[in-house]
């Protein structure tokens, strides 16, 4: 498709051309986000294995994950999309949801797993996912793993305390890009996001409970302090990120909240989102020193 679009075809024509082969109708499913008169659309090819294209799908799921996860995703997306239409927030919550599946279930046997990356399309164009810090914790905050996830310009970078590699980068060449330009773009992006990670400035922080299926996403907007937590690049320990939890956040992470007057089966998943709220009072130096002595500060290589 990239060559067709580069040659001047519109995205719909290019998508039709790319999916016209009868062999593809038996083997491939595909999604395409695009715009019509600045209005975002979602096209889906072969979702029902009938070889057709739906040009304005409300939602779609393709791939090998099981029906139980598909149904759960659909239900959760209804709640996510019922909130004010801020696309970045919706995307981050959706990524948090699907990322949580891999924490509580072994997905690799379904051909799914690892880290999830996303983007969204709105009236102004295509946007890669916001810079996000994932924290994976046990209920007693005795074990914490953190992953910084950054995506831009066809480069996806992970800085993780959960694997021996420490840093993992996925990069893809752009259309007709030379090897030299690819390497330069790759290097520029890695340097940029490595600095952001080391400064501990993220757009969002998502926290996963490893026992109860509780997921809390907190909007940071590049700040290091929020009413619910503080994220800090440790001043004396290189490449170490400190995450300090407030008591309300610890309570939220251990509670599955159900709707008022709900009398059905107990819920087994709780997905919560909190917009940015500045700390009403800053930490004193003495309080910061105490937090650093007692707080959990997993090392990120």
PDB file of C-alpha atoms in Angstrom:
ATOM      1  CA  UNK A   1       0.000   0.000   0.000  1.00  0.00           C
ATOM      2  CA  UNK A   2       2.788   2.436   0.768  1.00  0.00           C
ATOM      3  CA  UNK A   3       4.009   2.463  -2.817  1.00  0.00           C
ATOM      4  CA  UNK A   4       0.478   3.020  -4.173  1.00  0.00           C
ATOM      5  CA  UNK A   5      -0.098   5.956  -1.812  1.00  0.00           C
ATOM      6  CA  UNK A   6       3.341   7.349  -2.655  1.00  0.00           C
ATOM      7  CA  UNK A   7       2.351   7.167  -6.331  1.00  0.00           C
ATOM      8  CA  UNK A   8      -0.678   9.360  -5.657  1.00  0.00           C
ATOM      9  CA  UNK A   9      -3.503   6.916  -4.954  1.00  0.00           C
ATOM     10  CA  UNK A  10      -5.912   7.837  -2.171  1.00  0.00           C
ATOM     11  CA  UNK A  11      -5.933   5.522   0.847  1.00  0.00           C
ATOM     12  CA  UNK A  12      -9.236   3.823  -0.001  1.00  0.00           C
ATOM     13  CA  UNK A  13      -8.150   2.933  -3.539  1.00  0.00           C
ATOM     14  CA  UNK A  14      -4.807   1.682  -2.265  1.00  0.00           C
ATOM     15  CA  UNK A  15      -6.526  -0.466   0.383  1.00  0.00           C
ATOM     16  CA  UNK A  16      -8.845  -1.969  -2.229  1.00  0.00           C
ATOM     17  CA  UNK A  17      -5.896  -2.748  -4.504  1.00  0.00           C
ATOM     18  CA  UNK A  18      -3.926  -4.348  -1.683  1.00  0.00           C
ATOM     19  CA  UNK A  19      -6.821  -6.639  -0.672  1.00  0.00           C
ATOM     20  CA  UNK A  20      -8.072  -7.608  -4.134  1.00  0.00           C
ATOM     21  CA  UNK A  21      -6.083 -10.856  -4.417  1.00  0.00           C
ATOM     22  CA  UNK A  22      -8.324 -13.907  -3.895  1.00  0.00           C
ATOM     23  CA  UNK A  23      -5.541 -15.689  -2.008  1.00  0.00           C
ATOM     24  CA  UNK A  24      -5.520 -12.914   0.592  1.00  0.00           C
ATOM     25  CA  UNK A  25      -9.206 -13.443   1.284  1.00  0.00           C
ATOM     26  CA  UNK A  26      -8.377 -16.884   2.668  1.00  0.00           C
ATOM     27  CA  UNK A  27      -5.338 -15.838   4.689  1.00  0.00           C
ATOM     28  CA  UNK A  28      -5.336 -12.187   5.716  1.00  0.00           C
ATOM     29  CA  UNK A  29      -7.356  -9.739   7.791  1.00  0.00           C
ATOM     30  CA  UNK A  30      -6.466  -6.057   7.858  1.00  0.00           C
ATOM     31  CA  UNK A  31      -7.383  -2.723   9.419  1.00  0.00           C
ATOM     32  CA  UNK A  32      -6.856   0.781   8.055  1.00  0.00           C
ATOM     33  CA  UNK A  33      -7.484   4.077   9.813  1.00  0.00           C
ATOM     34  CA  UNK A  34      -8.040   6.980   7.417  1.00  0.00           C
ATOM     35  CA  UNK A  35      -9.946  10.242   7.088  1.00  0.00           C
ATOM     36  CA  UNK A  36     -12.760  11.463   4.851  1.00  0.00           C
ATOM     37  CA  UNK A  37     -13.102  15.252   4.808  1.00  0.00           C
ATOM     38  CA  UNK A  38     -11.126  15.397   8.076  1.00  0.00           C
ATOM     39  CA  UNK A  39     -13.439  12.860   9.718  1.00  0.00           C
ATOM     40  CA  UNK A  40     -11.658   9.690  10.978  1.00  0.00           C
ATOM     41  CA  UNK A  41     -12.807   6.313   9.677  1.00  0.00           C
ATOM     42  CA  UNK A  42     -11.916   2.674  10.298  1.00  0.00           C
ATOM     43  CA  UNK A  43     -11.815   0.199   7.388  1.00  0.00           C
ATOM     44  CA  UNK A  44     -11.759  -3.556   8.041  1.00  0.00           C
ATOM     45  CA  UNK A  45     -10.926  -6.266   5.499  1.00  0.00           C
ATOM     46  CA  UNK A  46     -12.121  -9.841   5.901  1.00  0.00           C
ATOM     47  CA  UNK A  47     -13.120  -9.562   9.560  1.00  0.00           C
ATOM     48  CA  UNK A  48     -15.865 -12.181   9.025  1.00  0.00           C
ATOM     49  CA  UNK A  49     -13.693 -14.162   6.589  1.00  0.00           C
ATOM     50  CA  UNK A  50     -15.961 -13.253   3.661  1.00  0.00           C
ATOM     51  CA  UNK A  51     -13.409 -11.227   1.683  1.00  0.00           C
ATOM     52  CA  UNK A  52     -15.292  -7.943   2.004  1.00  0.00           C
ATOM     53  CA  UNK A  53     -14.275  -4.484   3.196  1.00  0.00           C
ATOM     54  CA  UNK A  54     -16.309  -2.500   5.729  1.00  0.00           C
ATOM     55  CA  UNK A  55     -15.400   1.133   5.176  1.00  0.00           C
ATOM     56  CA  UNK A  56     -16.849   2.719   8.309  1.00  0.00           C
ATOM     57  CA  UNK A  57     -16.631   0.183  11.114  1.00  0.00           C
ATOM     58  CA  UNK A  58     -17.571   1.245  14.619  1.00  0.00           C
ATOM     59  CA  UNK A  59     -14.972  -1.140  16.050  1.00  0.00           C
ATOM     60  CA  UNK A  60     -13.135  -4.271  14.921  1.00  0.00           C
ATOM     61  CA  UNK A  61     -10.910  -7.011  16.297  1.00  0.00           C
ATOM     62  CA  UNK A  62      -8.678  -9.216  14.178  1.00  0.00           C
ATOM     63  CA  UNK A  63      -5.986 -11.707  15.063  1.00  0.00           C
ATOM     64  CA  UNK A  64      -5.758 -14.931  17.019  1.00  0.00           C
ATOM     65  CA  UNK A  65      -6.821 -13.964  20.545  1.00  0.00           C
ATOM     66  CA  UNK A  66      -9.743 -15.979  21.971  1.00  0.00           C
ATOM     67  CA  UNK A  67     -13.424 -15.044  22.032  1.00  0.00           C
ATOM     68  CA  UNK A  68     -13.474 -14.469  25.810  1.00  0.00           C
ATOM     69  CA  UNK A  69     -10.923 -11.677  25.486  1.00  0.00           C
ATOM     70  CA  UNK A  70     -12.739 -10.241  22.461  1.00  0.00           C
ATOM     71  CA  UNK A  71     -16.003 -10.071  24.399  1.00  0.00           C
ATOM     72  CA  UNK A  72     -14.275  -8.526  27.411  1.00  0.00           C
ATOM     73  CA  UNK A  73     -12.557  -5.950  25.205  1.00  0.00           C
ATOM     74  CA  UNK A  74     -15.854  -4.953  23.582  1.00  0.00           C
ATOM     75  CA  UNK A  75     -17.509  -4.469  26.972  1.00  0.00           C
ATOM     76  CA  UNK A  76     -14.635  -2.392  28.314  1.00  0.00           C
ATOM     77  CA  UNK A  77     -14.436  -0.283  25.152  1.00  0.00           C
ATOM     78  CA  UNK A  78     -18.070   0.694  25.629  1.00  0.00           C
ATOM     79  CA  UNK A  79     -17.124   2.215  28.967  1.00  0.00           C
ATOM     80  CA  UNK A  80     -13.957   3.858  27.654  1.00  0.00           C
ATOM     81  CA  UNK A  81     -15.756   5.436  24.710  1.00  0.00           C
ATOM     82  CA  UNK A  82     -18.567   6.737  26.914  1.00  0.00           C
ATOM     83  CA  UNK A  83     -16.123   9.233  28.466  1.00  0.00           C
ATOM     84  CA  UNK A  84     -15.312  12.623  26.835  1.00  0.00           C
ATOM     85  CA  UNK A  85     -13.798  12.110  23.395  1.00  0.00           C
ATOM     86  CA  UNK A  86     -10.120  12.729  24.061  1.00  0.00           C
ATOM     87  CA  UNK A  87      -8.466  10.248  21.717  1.00  0.00           C
ATOM     88  CA  UNK A  88      -5.117  10.017  23.527  1.00  0.00           C
ATOM     89  CA  UNK A  89      -6.870   9.059  26.754  1.00  0.00           C
ATOM     90  CA  UNK A  90      -8.992   6.465  24.991  1.00  0.00           C
ATOM     91  CA  UNK A  91      -5.949   4.915  23.326  1.00  0.00           C
ATOM     92  CA  UNK A  92      -3.926   4.727  26.548  1.00  0.00           C
ATOM     93  CA  UNK A  93      -6.807   3.078  28.405  1.00  0.00           C
ATOM     94  CA  UNK A  94      -7.276   0.565  25.593  1.00  0.00           C
ATOM     95  CA  UNK A  95      -3.570  -0.280  25.593  1.00  0.00           C
ATOM     96  CA  UNK A  96      -3.697  -0.658  29.388  1.00  0.00           C
ATOM     97  CA  UNK A  97      -6.602  -3.089  29.050  1.00  0.00           C
ATOM     98  CA  UNK A  98      -4.995  -5.361  26.463  1.00  0.00           C
ATOM     99  CA  UNK A  99      -1.622  -5.144  28.215  1.00  0.00           C
ATOM    100  CA  UNK A 100      -3.286  -6.369  31.402  1.00  0.00           C
ATOM    101  CA  UNK A 101      -4.443  -9.559  29.675  1.00  0.00           C
ATOM    102  CA  UNK A 102      -0.854 -10.713  29.334  1.00  0.00           C
ATOM    103  CA  UNK A 103      -0.186 -10.080  33.016  1.00  0.00           C
ATOM    104  CA  UNK A 104      -3.023 -12.337  34.163  1.00  0.00           C
ATOM    105  CA  UNK A 105      -3.124 -14.905  31.341  1.00  0.00           C
ATOM    106  CA  UNK A 106      -0.558 -16.707  29.213  1.00  0.00           C
ATOM    107  CA  UNK A 107      -1.337 -15.312  25.773  1.00  0.00           C
ATOM    108  CA  UNK A 108       1.654 -16.586  23.812  1.00  0.00           C
ATOM    109  CA  UNK A 109      -0.120 -19.860  23.102  1.00  0.00           C
ATOM    110  CA  UNK A 110      -2.659 -17.749  21.167  1.00  0.00           C
ATOM    111  CA  UNK A 111       0.111 -16.025  19.232  1.00  0.00           C
ATOM    112  CA  UNK A 112      -0.304 -12.806  21.232  1.00  0.00           C
ATOM    113  CA  UNK A 113       1.851 -11.271  23.927  1.00  0.00           C
ATOM    114  CA  UNK A 114       4.685  -9.003  24.900  1.00  0.00           C
ATOM    115  CA  UNK A 115       4.224  -5.260  24.740  1.00  0.00           C
ATOM    116  CA  UNK A 116       1.388  -3.588  22.851  1.00  0.00           C
ATOM    117  CA  UNK A 117       1.856  -0.460  20.747  1.00  0.00           C
ATOM    118  CA  UNK A 118      -0.825   1.793  19.274  1.00  0.00           C
ATOM    119  CA  UNK A 119      -1.753   4.952  17.436  1.00  0.00           C
ATOM    120  CA  UNK A 120      -4.875   6.959  16.762  1.00  0.00           C
ATOM    121  CA  UNK A 121      -6.220   9.033  13.884  1.00  0.00           C
ATOM    122  CA  UNK A 122      -8.209  12.217  14.389  1.00  0.00           C
ATOM    123  CA  UNK A 123      -9.102  15.321  12.394  1.00  0.00           C
ATOM    124  CA  UNK A 124      -5.507  16.544  12.435  1.00  0.00           C
ATOM    125  CA  UNK A 125      -3.847  13.304  11.329  1.00  0.00           C
ATOM    126  CA  UNK A 126      -2.018  10.287  12.757  1.00  0.00           C
ATOM    127  CA  UNK A 127      -0.618  10.257  16.298  1.00  0.00           C
ATOM    128  CA  UNK A 128       1.553   7.622  17.921  1.00  0.00           C
ATOM    129  CA  UNK A 129       0.685   6.525  21.439  1.00  0.00           C
ATOM    130  CA  UNK A 130       1.596   8.898  24.292  1.00  0.00           C
ATOM    131  CA  UNK A 131       4.744   8.211  26.296  1.00  0.00           C
ATOM    132  CA  UNK A 132       3.674   5.784  29.013  1.00  0.00           C
ATOM    133  CA  UNK A 133       5.240   4.268  32.112  1.00  0.00           C
ATOM    134  CA  UNK A 134       3.887   0.836  33.066  1.00  0.00           C
ATOM    135  CA  UNK A 135       4.308  -0.338  36.661  1.00  0.00           C
ATOM    136  CA  UNK A 136       3.579  -3.983  37.482  1.00  0.00           C
ATOM    137  CA  UNK A 137       3.156  -4.516  41.226  1.00  0.00           C
ATOM    138  CA  UNK A 138       2.050  -7.067  43.777  1.00  0.00           C
ATOM    139  CA  UNK A 139      -0.583  -5.991  46.332  1.00  0.00           C
ATOM    140  CA  UNK A 140       1.966  -5.426  49.102  1.00  0.00           C
ATOM    141  CA  UNK A 141       4.190  -3.268  46.871  1.00  0.00           C
ATOM    142  CA  UNK A 142       7.018  -5.677  47.621  1.00  0.00           C
ATOM    143  CA  UNK A 143       7.761  -6.427  43.982  1.00  0.00           C
ATOM    144  CA  UNK A 144       7.664  -3.785  41.282  1.00  0.00           C
ATOM    145  CA  UNK A 145       8.664  -3.950  37.642  1.00  0.00           C
ATOM    146  CA  UNK A 146       8.515  -0.910  35.404  1.00  0.00           C
ATOM    147  CA  UNK A 147       8.560  -0.392  31.644  1.00  0.00           C
ATOM    148  CA  UNK A 148       8.820   2.907  29.804  1.00  0.00           C
ATOM    149  CA  UNK A 149       7.118   2.715  26.383  1.00  0.00           C
ATOM    150  CA  UNK A 150       7.765   5.305  23.657  1.00  0.00           C
ATOM    151  CA  UNK A 151       6.640   5.310  20.023  1.00  0.00           C
ATOM    152  CA  UNK A 152       7.242   7.793  17.249  1.00  0.00           C
ATOM    153  CA  UNK A 153       8.323   7.838  13.580  1.00  0.00           C
ATOM    154  CA  UNK A 154       7.999   4.046  13.144  1.00  0.00           C
ATOM    155  CA  UNK A 155      10.234   3.343  16.141  1.00  0.00           C
ATOM    156  CA  UNK A 156       8.948   1.617  19.302  1.00  0.00           C
ATOM    157  CA  UNK A 157      11.262   1.742  22.339  1.00  0.00           C
ATOM    158  CA  UNK A 158      10.929  -0.114  25.644  1.00  0.00           C
ATOM    159  CA  UNK A 159      13.062   0.507  28.712  1.00  0.00           C
ATOM    160  CA  UNK A 160      12.349  -2.337  31.114  1.00  0.00           C
ATOM    161  CA  UNK A 161      13.351  -3.652  34.514  1.00  0.00           C
ATOM    162  CA  UNK A 162      11.483  -6.882  33.721  1.00  0.00           C
ATOM    163  CA  UNK A 163      13.954  -8.412  31.283  1.00  0.00           C
ATOM    164  CA  UNK A 164      17.700  -8.896  31.116  1.00  0.00           C
ATOM    165  CA  UNK A 165      18.061  -6.842  27.943  1.00  0.00           C
ATOM    166  CA  UNK A 166      16.881  -3.683  29.711  1.00  0.00           C
ATOM    167  CA  UNK A 167      16.203  -1.839  26.459  1.00  0.00           C
ATOM    168  CA  UNK A 168      14.336  -3.186  23.424  1.00  0.00           C
ATOM    169  CA  UNK A 169      13.785  -1.275  20.193  1.00  0.00           C
ATOM    170  CA  UNK A 170      11.594  -2.146  17.195  1.00  0.00           C
ATOM    171  CA  UNK A 171      12.076  -0.026  14.080  1.00  0.00           C
ATOM    172  CA  UNK A 172      10.712  -0.172  10.541  1.00  0.00           C
ATOM    173  CA  UNK A 173      11.948   1.628   7.413  1.00  0.00           C
ATOM    174  CA  UNK A 174       9.775   4.250   5.821  1.00  0.00           C
ATOM    175  CA  UNK A 175       8.851   4.069   2.130  1.00  0.00           C
ATOM    176  CA  UNK A 176      11.908   4.401  -0.144  1.00  0.00           C
ATOM    177  CA  UNK A 177      14.092   5.285   2.844  1.00  0.00           C
ATOM    178  CA  UNK A 178      17.769   4.544   2.386  1.00  0.00           C
ATOM    179  CA  UNK A 179      19.679   2.499   4.932  1.00  0.00           C
ATOM    180  CA  UNK A 180      21.642   5.558   5.995  1.00  0.00           C
ATOM    181  CA  UNK A 181      18.522   7.666   6.571  1.00  0.00           C
ATOM    182  CA  UNK A 182      16.873   4.777   8.420  1.00  0.00           C
ATOM    183  CA  UNK A 183      19.825   4.447  10.789  1.00  0.00           C
ATOM    184  CA  UNK A 184      19.906   8.205  11.361  1.00  0.00           C
ATOM    185  CA  UNK A 185      16.171   8.383  12.120  1.00  0.00           C
ATOM    186  CA  UNK A 186      16.443   5.329  14.375  1.00  0.00           C
ATOM    187  CA  UNK A 187      19.359   6.864  16.325  1.00  0.00           C
ATOM    188  CA  UNK A 188      17.658  10.263  16.668  1.00  0.00           C
ATOM    189  CA  UNK A 189      14.493   8.730  18.094  1.00  0.00           C
ATOM    190  CA  UNK A 190      16.350   6.475  20.537  1.00  0.00           C
ATOM    191  CA  UNK A 191      18.388   9.403  21.882  1.00  0.00           C
ATOM    192  CA  UNK A 192      15.260  11.528  22.273  1.00  0.00           C
ATOM    193  CA  UNK A 193      13.187   8.946  24.150  1.00  0.00           C
ATOM    194  CA  UNK A 194      16.102   7.734  26.262  1.00  0.00           C
ATOM    195  CA  UNK A 195      16.505  11.257  27.589  1.00  0.00           C
ATOM    196  CA  UNK A 196      12.764  11.521  28.308  1.00  0.00           C
ATOM    197  CA  UNK A 197      12.853   8.206  30.153  1.00  0.00           C
ATOM    198  CA  UNK A 198      15.869   9.191  32.218  1.00  0.00           C
ATOM    199  CA  UNK A 199      14.124  12.449  33.156  1.00  0.00           C
ATOM    200  CA  UNK A 200      11.065  10.385  34.238  1.00  0.00           C
ATOM    201  CA  UNK A 201       8.629  12.577  32.327  1.00  0.00           C
ATOM    202  CA  UNK A 202       5.689  10.640  30.945  1.00  0.00           C
ATOM    203  CA  UNK A 203       2.279  11.515  29.544  1.00  0.00           C
ATOM    204  CA  UNK A 204       0.615   8.689  31.465  1.00  0.00           C
ATOM    205  CA  UNK A 205       1.417   6.115  34.149  1.00  0.00           C
ATOM    206  CA  UNK A 206      -0.473   2.800  34.172  1.00  0.00           C
ATOM    207  CA  UNK A 207      -0.278   0.535  37.224  1.00  0.00           C
ATOM    208  CA  UNK A 208      -1.203  -3.173  37.155  1.00  0.00           C
ATOM    209  CA  UNK A 209      -1.980  -5.352  40.176  1.00  0.00           C
ATOM    210  CA  UNK A 210      -0.522  -8.824  39.523  1.00  0.00           C
ATOM    211  CA  UNK A 211      -3.058 -10.612  41.749  1.00  0.00           C
ATOM    212  CA  UNK A 212      -6.370  -8.815  41.368  1.00  0.00           C
ATOM    213  CA  UNK A 213      -7.203  -7.709  37.828  1.00  0.00           C
ATOM    214  CA  UNK A 214      -7.077  -4.012  38.695  1.00  0.00           C
ATOM    215  CA  UNK A 215      -5.668  -1.466  36.257  1.00  0.00           C
ATOM    216  CA  UNK A 216      -5.225   2.212  37.145  1.00  0.00           C
ATOM    217  CA  UNK A 217      -4.150   4.766  34.519  1.00  0.00           C
ATOM    218  CA  UNK A 218      -3.067   8.223  35.663  1.00  0.00           C
ATOM    219  CA  UNK A 219      -2.602  11.214  33.367  1.00  0.00           C
ATOM    220  CA  UNK A 220       0.704  12.990  34.065  1.00  0.00           C
ATOM    221  CA  UNK A 221       1.103  15.364  31.070  1.00  0.00           C
ATOM    222  CA  UNK A 222       4.871  15.294  31.493  1.00  0.00           C
ATOM    223  CA  UNK A 223       4.742  16.236  35.172  1.00  0.00           C
ATOM    224  CA  UNK A 224       6.407  14.173  37.869  1.00  0.00           C
ATOM    225  CA  UNK A 225       3.846  14.758  40.607  1.00  0.00           C
ATOM    226  CA  UNK A 226       0.153  13.851  40.799  1.00  0.00           C
ATOM    227  CA  UNK A 227      -2.209  13.640  43.742  1.00  0.00           C
ATOM    228  CA  UNK A 228      -1.985   9.847  43.510  1.00  0.00           C
ATOM    229  CA  UNK A 229       1.722   9.247  42.908  1.00  0.00           C
ATOM    230  CA  UNK A 230       5.118  10.743  42.191  1.00  0.00           C
ATOM    231  CA  UNK A 231       7.604   9.571  39.563  1.00  0.00           C
ATOM    232  CA  UNK A 232      11.215  10.618  39.912  1.00  0.00           C
ATOM    233  CA  UNK A 233      14.536  10.139  38.222  1.00  0.00           C
ATOM    234  CA  UNK A 234      16.648   9.358  41.255  1.00  0.00           C
ATOM    235  CA  UNK A 235      19.241  12.106  41.797  1.00  0.00           C
ATOM    236  CA  UNK A 236      22.055   9.794  42.946  1.00  0.00           C
ATOM    237  CA  UNK A 237      21.369   6.397  41.362  1.00  0.00           C
ATOM    238  CA  UNK A 238      21.901   6.480  37.568  1.00  0.00           C
ATOM    239  CA  UNK A 239      19.169   5.004  35.362  1.00  0.00           C
ATOM    240  CA  UNK A 240      16.889   4.447  38.332  1.00  0.00           C
ATOM    241  CA  UNK A 241      13.263   5.521  38.376  1.00  0.00           C
ATOM    242  CA  UNK A 242      11.446   5.933  41.682  1.00  0.00           C
ATOM    243  CA  UNK A 243       7.678   5.550  41.909  1.00  0.00           C
ATOM    244  CA  UNK A 244       6.113   6.694  45.174  1.00  0.00           C
ATOM    245  CA  UNK A 245       2.554   5.601  45.939  1.00  0.00           C
ATOM    246  CA  UNK A 246      -0.046   7.540  47.888  1.00  0.00           C
ATOM    247  CA  UNK A 247      -2.286   5.616  50.325  1.00  0.00           C
ATOM    248  CA  UNK A 248      -5.391   6.324  48.163  1.00  0.00           C
ATOM    249  CA  UNK A 249      -3.677   4.759  45.145  1.00  0.00           C
ATOM    250  CA  UNK A 250      -2.683   1.699  47.155  1.00  0.00           C
ATOM    251  CA  UNK A 251      -6.335   1.292  48.172  1.00  0.00           C
ATOM    252  CA  UNK A 252      -7.519   1.710  44.566  1.00  0.00           C
ATOM    253  CA  UNK A 253      -5.094  -0.952  43.376  1.00  0.00           C
ATOM    254  CA  UNK A 254      -6.530  -3.460  45.836  1.00  0.00           C
ATOM    255  CA  UNK A 255     -10.224  -2.798  45.136  1.00  0.00           C
ATOM    256  CA  UNK A 256     -12.512  -3.990  42.359  1.00  0.00           C
ATOM    257  CA  UNK A 257     -15.213  -1.334  42.127  1.00  0.00           C
ATOM    258  CA  UNK A 258     -18.679  -2.260  40.884  1.00  0.00           C
ATOM    259  CA  UNK A 259     -21.486   0.064  39.757  1.00  0.00           C
ATOM    260  CA  UNK A 260     -23.901   1.361  42.369  1.00  0.00           C
ATOM    261  CA  UNK A 261     -26.922  -0.925  42.927  1.00  0.00           C
ATOM    262  CA  UNK A 262     -25.208  -3.689  40.942  1.00  0.00           C
ATOM    263  CA  UNK A 263     -26.537  -7.126  41.964  1.00  0.00           C
ATOM    264  CA  UNK A 264     -25.031  -9.428  39.330  1.00  0.00           C
ATOM    265  CA  UNK A 265     -22.012 -11.697  39.470  1.00  0.00           C
ATOM    266  CA  UNK A 266     -18.960 -10.096  41.115  1.00  0.00           C
ATOM    267  CA  UNK A 267     -16.723  -8.322  38.634  1.00  0.00           C
ATOM    268  CA  UNK A 268     -13.246  -9.730  38.130  1.00  0.00           C
ATOM    269  CA  UNK A 269     -11.737  -6.693  36.369  1.00  0.00           C
ATOM    270  CA  UNK A 270     -11.576  -3.030  37.298  1.00  0.00           C
ATOM    271  CA  UNK A 271     -10.256  -0.442  34.829  1.00  0.00           C
ATOM    272  CA  UNK A 272      -9.888   3.088  36.220  1.00  0.00           C
ATOM    273  CA  UNK A 273      -8.655   6.378  34.779  1.00  0.00           C
ATOM    274  CA  UNK A 274      -7.678   9.588  36.583  1.00  0.00           C
ATOM    275  CA  UNK A 275      -6.979  12.869  34.748  1.00  0.00           C
ATOM    276  CA  UNK A 276      -4.074  15.039  35.751  1.00  0.00           C
ATOM    277  CA  UNK A 277      -4.437  16.600  39.182  1.00  0.00           C
ATOM    278  CA  UNK A 278      -1.494  18.617  40.510  1.00  0.00           C
ATOM    279  CA  UNK A 279      -0.267  17.963  43.996  1.00  0.00           C
ATOM    280  CA  UNK A 280      -1.887  20.467  46.334  1.00  0.00           C
ATOM    281  CA  UNK A 281       1.269  20.617  48.405  1.00  0.00           C
ATOM    282  CA  UNK A 282       4.804  19.851  47.328  1.00  0.00           C
ATOM    283  CA  UNK A 283       7.050  17.439  49.218  1.00  0.00           C
ATOM    284  CA  UNK A 284       9.610  18.884  51.577  1.00  0.00           C
ATOM    285  CA  UNK A 285      13.222  17.756  51.228  1.00  0.00           C
ATOM    286  CA  UNK A 286      12.879  15.732  54.437  1.00  0.00           C
ATOM    287  CA  UNK A 287       9.782  13.977  53.070  1.00  0.00           C
ATOM    288  CA  UNK A 288      11.535  13.239  49.791  1.00  0.00           C
ATOM    289  CA  UNK A 289      14.502  11.740  51.627  1.00  0.00           C
ATOM    290  CA  UNK A 290      12.141   9.556  53.644  1.00  0.00           C
ATOM    291  CA  UNK A 291      10.295   8.439  50.523  1.00  0.00           C
ATOM    292  CA  UNK A 292      13.561   7.520  48.863  1.00  0.00           C
ATOM    293  CA  UNK A 293      14.632   5.465  51.860  1.00  0.00           C
ATOM    294  CA  UNK A 294      11.317   3.590  52.067  1.00  0.00           C
ATOM    295  CA  UNK A 295      10.013   3.830  48.503  1.00  0.00           C
ATOM    296  CA  UNK A 296      10.346   1.233  45.822  1.00  0.00           C
ATOM    297  CA  UNK A 297      12.944   2.249  43.258  1.00  0.00           C
ATOM    298  CA  UNK A 298      13.412  -0.517  40.691  1.00  0.00           C
ATOM    299  CA  UNK A 299      16.539  -0.118  38.622  1.00  0.00           C
ATOM    300  CA  UNK A 300      16.095   0.326  34.892  1.00  0.00           C
ATOM    301  CA  UNK A 301      19.116  -0.644  32.845  1.00  0.00           C
TER     302      UNK A 301
END
